[in-house]
Every structure is written in structure tokens, then in C-alpha cells.
Amino acid sequence: MKQKYWSFGLIMLIICLSAGCVEVTQSPLLGSLLNSAATSNVLDESTVASGLKEALRVGSERAVSLTSAEDGFLGNSLIRIAMPESLQKVSTTLRSVGMGAYVDEFEVAMNRAAESATGEAKGVFWDAITSMTLTDAMGILQGDDTAATDYFREKTSTRLTEKFKPIVQEKMADVGVYGYYSTLINAYNALPFTSKPQFDLEQYIVDEAQDGVFTMLAEEEVKIRKDPAKRTTELLKKVFAAQD
């Protein structure tokens, strides 16, 4: 019996990737999956894979929704985009001469560009889910605490870069990133004994935007695996009690 609960527990884990469990009534497929499991405690692999795909869609949409909202990056200390390491000297120097406001405006603009780009991740994630094989699905179910996130990172990073970059470029112009950056660098170069740093600003924001989405996916995935408080139904509590 414990082995049967183990299989069902893994299904419930992925279904609850988002912060809090997704209402079953929102998903006919997941409702069918749970009803079947509740009566028999036995699931065939094809049902597992189908349920997992829809659960991953719901979980990824939650992560994209969080990151693409206003302040999704700027207001989240986990993923807020800070001044890049290669520009730290620029930042410190300008703050020391009373130009900290320009540094702050530049950081806000970078985060706004990332928030605009990450909305494109939903379609890329959905493509990865629909192309998932049975082997992929079972590997995620049997994997470690961030197996679903790792799957997305492996399958979608290249396409996310392609999708994000033109949006980041457009938004950087809209919110004034280029202007702020030029102001910072010109002011820095005007100071004695300084030299212009070499830095790919667009690629930095694209990379940070991707990392932010994957960080939120991982956070939600780990929560349900580790935190009993996130098991918000009696059935979840019963299933996971055997695994604690």
C-alpha cells in the first residue's frame, strides 16, 4: 500500500508546483486523474504522463504570471536584477559623487525590461510540455527536488533567449535603459583615471530574465516537496505523511 501511495504522492507533488495547490475544478484532466487515483490508488504510466503535462502547464503559467507582472522582478528580492558585477565599480564611483539616483533609475529600467520579456516564456514552456516523452515524464516524477525546473531549463533555454532578446531590446528603448546606461558611462568616463568597461547589457538582461523565471519555478517546486503546510487538502496530507 505504501508503494501505491508513493506513486500518487509524486503526481500530487507536480500538480501543486504553484504556490498553493491548483483547484482541481479548474482542470477536467486533473479532476479525472484524482478521481481515478482516489478509488484505485493505481495509475498507469500514460495517465501519469498526461496528468503531469497539464500540471506542468499550470505550474509554469504561475511562474510566468509572477515574473511578468509589474514589480515581478523589481519587487522580488530573489530575482531582482542588480547592477552587474562588471559595473560595480561604476556604480560605487558614481554614488560617491552624488549620482546614485541615476544608478537606481538604471536598475529599475533593467527590471522593467525583464518583466516585459518573460511573458513570452509561457508559449515556449507549453511547446516543451507537449513534446515531452513518457521517459521525460517518468524521469521528472522520479527526480530530485527541482527535476521539473531542470527539465524546462534544458529544453527551453535556447528558445527563451531567441524570444526574449528582441523584446528586451525594444523595452530597453521604451523605458530608457540605453539612455540611463549612456549617462552612467559618460559620467564615469568624465572622471579622472577611469576607463569605459566592456559589457553586453542586452545579454545580461536576457540571462537574468531567464534565471528569474527558472528561480520561481524551482521555488514553487521545492515548497510542495518540503513544506507540509503547502499540502492544503486532506488527501495531500495523507499521501505525504507516509513520505516524511
XYZ file of C-alpha atoms in Angstrom, residues 3-242:
240
model
C 4.249 1.923 -2.722
C 0.852 2.795 -4.210
C 0.693 5.968 -2.150
C 4.258 6.846 -3.233
C 3.235 6.910 -6.938
C 0.176 9.006 -6.198
C 2.155 11.317 -3.929
C 4.561 12.142 -6.728
C 1.681 13.011 -9.022
C 0.191 15.326 -6.421
C 3.558 16.952 -5.903
C 3.889 18.111 -9.503
C 0.225 19.091 -9.655
C 0.942 21.522 -6.843
C 4.014 23.207 -8.353
C 2.410 26.619 -7.935
C 2.194 28.451 -4.613
C -0.701 26.580 -3.083
C -2.472 23.766 -4.835
C -4.337 24.363 -8.075
C -8.068 23.873 -7.737
C -8.975 20.562 -9.339
C -12.187 22.052 -10.653
C -10.095 24.265 -12.938
C -8.771 21.242 -14.806
C -11.018 18.423 -16.102
C -7.980 16.254 -16.795
C -6.584 16.650 -13.303
C -10.009 16.077 -11.796
C -10.303 12.803 -13.678
C -6.799 11.843 -12.616
C -7.512 12.434 -8.938
C -10.854 10.673 -9.004
C -9.234 7.618 -10.558
C -6.426 7.634 -8.027
C -8.734 8.062 -5.054
C -10.682 4.920 -5.942
C -7.882 2.617 -7.085
C -4.547 4.084 -5.915
C -3.096 2.671 -9.138
C -2.137 4.780 -12.166
C -0.806 3.555 -15.497
C 2.154 5.401 -16.989
C 0.220 7.040 -19.831
C -2.214 8.576 -17.337
C 0.699 9.728 -15.221
C 2.291 11.417 -18.237
C -0.946 13.115 -19.329
C -1.667 14.432 -15.851
C 1.917 15.580 -15.438
C 1.857 17.555 -18.677
C -1.214 19.510 -17.677
C 0.123 20.040 -14.168
C 3.386 21.399 -15.564
C 1.441 23.765 -17.783
C -0.425 25.139 -14.767
C 2.772 25.430 -12.736
C 4.737 27.166 -15.481
C 1.903 29.612 -16.121
C 2.002 30.519 -12.442
C 5.746 31.239 -12.577
C 5.399 33.284 -15.768
C 2.498 35.237 -14.282
C 4.554 36.105 -11.220
C 7.626 37.252 -13.137
C 5.886 39.139 -15.952
C 3.712 41.247 -13.641
C 4.723 44.784 -12.726
C 7.348 44.511 -9.977
C 7.628 40.787 -10.728
C 11.389 41.273 -10.793
C 11.845 44.651 -9.156
C 9.760 43.764 -6.089
C 11.111 40.245 -5.597
C 14.419 40.053 -3.728
C 15.052 36.552 -5.090
C 15.214 37.644 -8.715
C 15.604 41.431 -8.672
C 18.177 42.401 -11.306
C 21.018 44.325 -9.710
C 23.891 46.243 -11.187
C 26.087 43.662 -12.945
C 29.382 42.749 -11.346
C 31.379 44.295 -14.160
C 29.706 47.654 -13.478
C 30.035 47.633 -9.710
C 32.999 49.972 -9.858
C 30.954 52.353 -11.998
C 28.069 52.178 -9.525
C 30.227 52.729 -6.457
C 32.124 55.598 -8.032
C 29.027 57.437 -9.218
C 27.252 57.026 -5.895
C 30.277 58.516 -4.187
C 29.951 61.693 -6.280
C 26.205 62.144 -5.760
C 24.875 60.344 -8.845
C 23.168 57.463 -7.035
C 19.759 58.413 -8.441
C 20.962 57.637 -11.967
C 22.201 54.224 -10.818
C 18.832 53.491 -9.182
C 16.901 54.524 -12.309
C 19.097 52.289 -14.430
C 18.407 49.282 -12.193
C 14.645 49.908 -12.267
C 14.722 50.091 -16.066
C 16.594 46.790 -16.357
C 13.967 45.061 -14.218
C 11.111 46.529 -16.262
C 12.682 45.174 -19.436
C 12.904 41.692 -17.913
C 9.288 41.795 -16.724
C 8.149 42.599 -20.257
C 10.146 39.781 -21.823
C 9.198 36.912 -19.518
C 5.590 36.810 -20.684
C 6.937 35.084 -23.802
C 8.068 32.116 -21.728
C 4.582 30.600 -21.495
C 4.402 29.540 -25.126
C 7.939 28.164 -25.061
C 7.188 26.127 -21.948
C 3.996 24.772 -23.479
C 5.895 23.582 -26.550
C 8.341 21.752 -24.270
C 5.474 20.136 -22.363
C 3.617 18.932 -25.448
C 6.788 17.371 -26.836
C 7.548 15.594 -23.572
C 8.029 11.829 -23.892
C 6.905 9.202 -21.434
C 10.551 8.765 -20.440
C 10.804 12.512 -19.736
C 7.676 12.441 -17.603
C 8.752 9.469 -15.514
C 12.209 10.988 -15.092
C 10.644 14.126 -13.612
C 8.412 12.119 -11.304
C 11.371 10.126 -10.017
C 13.814 13.045 -9.973
C 15.108 15.361 -7.285
C 13.541 18.468 -5.760
C 13.905 20.585 -8.914
C 13.576 17.919 -11.608
C 10.736 19.736 -13.414
C 12.634 23.030 -13.366
C 15.782 21.315 -14.639
C 13.757 19.796 -17.475
C 12.499 23.207 -18.539
C 15.962 24.747 -18.294
C 17.455 22.053 -20.522
C 14.690 22.091 -23.111
C 13.862 25.791 -23.355
C 16.940 27.953 -22.662
C 17.936 28.407 -26.300
C 14.430 29.292 -27.454
C 13.870 31.596 -24.494
C 16.968 33.556 -25.465
C 15.634 33.908 -29.010
C 12.224 35.040 -27.746
C 13.473 37.347 -25.006
C 16.174 39.258 -26.846
C 14.087 41.348 -29.285
C 11.575 42.151 -26.537
C 14.344 43.159 -24.150
C 15.852 45.381 -26.834
C 12.510 47.052 -27.537
C 11.663 47.526 -23.874
C 15.136 48.814 -23.077
C 14.475 51.616 -25.539
C 10.952 52.247 -24.205
C 11.945 52.531 -20.538
C 15.187 54.345 -21.193
C 17.761 51.703 -20.297
C 20.080 52.791 -23.088
C 19.798 56.418 -22.053
C 20.487 55.677 -18.399
C 23.400 53.452 -19.338
C 24.927 56.104 -21.574
C 24.516 58.694 -18.853
C 26.219 56.463 -16.300
C 29.113 55.523 -18.553
C 29.647 59.056 -19.841
C 29.632 60.429 -16.314
C 32.020 57.716 -15.182
C 34.388 58.285 -18.115
C 34.422 62.017 -17.368
C 36.000 61.314 -14.001
C 39.799 61.212 -13.874
C 41.621 57.855 -14.032
C 38.651 55.817 -15.248
C 38.105 53.750 -18.392
C 34.922 52.505 -20.062
C 34.064 48.909 -19.061
C 33.332 46.261 -21.713
C 29.838 44.891 -21.167
C 26.954 43.306 -23.163
C 23.975 44.929 -21.471
C 21.282 43.257 -23.590
C 22.614 39.747 -22.991
C 22.898 40.429 -19.277
C 19.205 41.335 -19.012
C 18.164 38.357 -21.163
C 20.175 35.972 -18.976
C 18.814 37.498 -15.772
C 15.240 37.291 -17.090
C 15.661 33.577 -17.803
C 17.242 32.912 -14.435
C 14.366 34.715 -12.742
C 11.732 32.509 -14.367
C 13.636 29.327 -13.518
C 14.211 30.511 -9.955
C 10.481 30.968 -9.423
C 9.757 27.550 -10.925
C 12.272 25.954 -8.586
C 10.931 27.807 -5.550
C 7.394 26.570 -6.110
C 8.552 23.045 -6.844
C 10.634 22.767 -3.673
C 7.900 24.238 -1.458
C 5.420 21.471 -2.118
C 8.065 18.779 -1.796
C 9.362 20.053 1.541
C 6.691 22.067 3.346
C 3.757 20.183 4.915
C 1.913 23.500 5.276
C 1.606 23.636 1.488
C -0.372 20.378 1.429
C -3.730 22.047 1.565
C -6.123 19.096 1.281
C -6.720 16.069 3.489
C -5.724 13.808 0.620
C -2.361 15.551 0.227
C -1.712 15.334 3.951
C -2.486 11.632 3.933
C -0.316 10.886 0.911
C 2.737 12.825 2.034
C 2.549 11.764 5.685
C 3.947 8.402 4.602
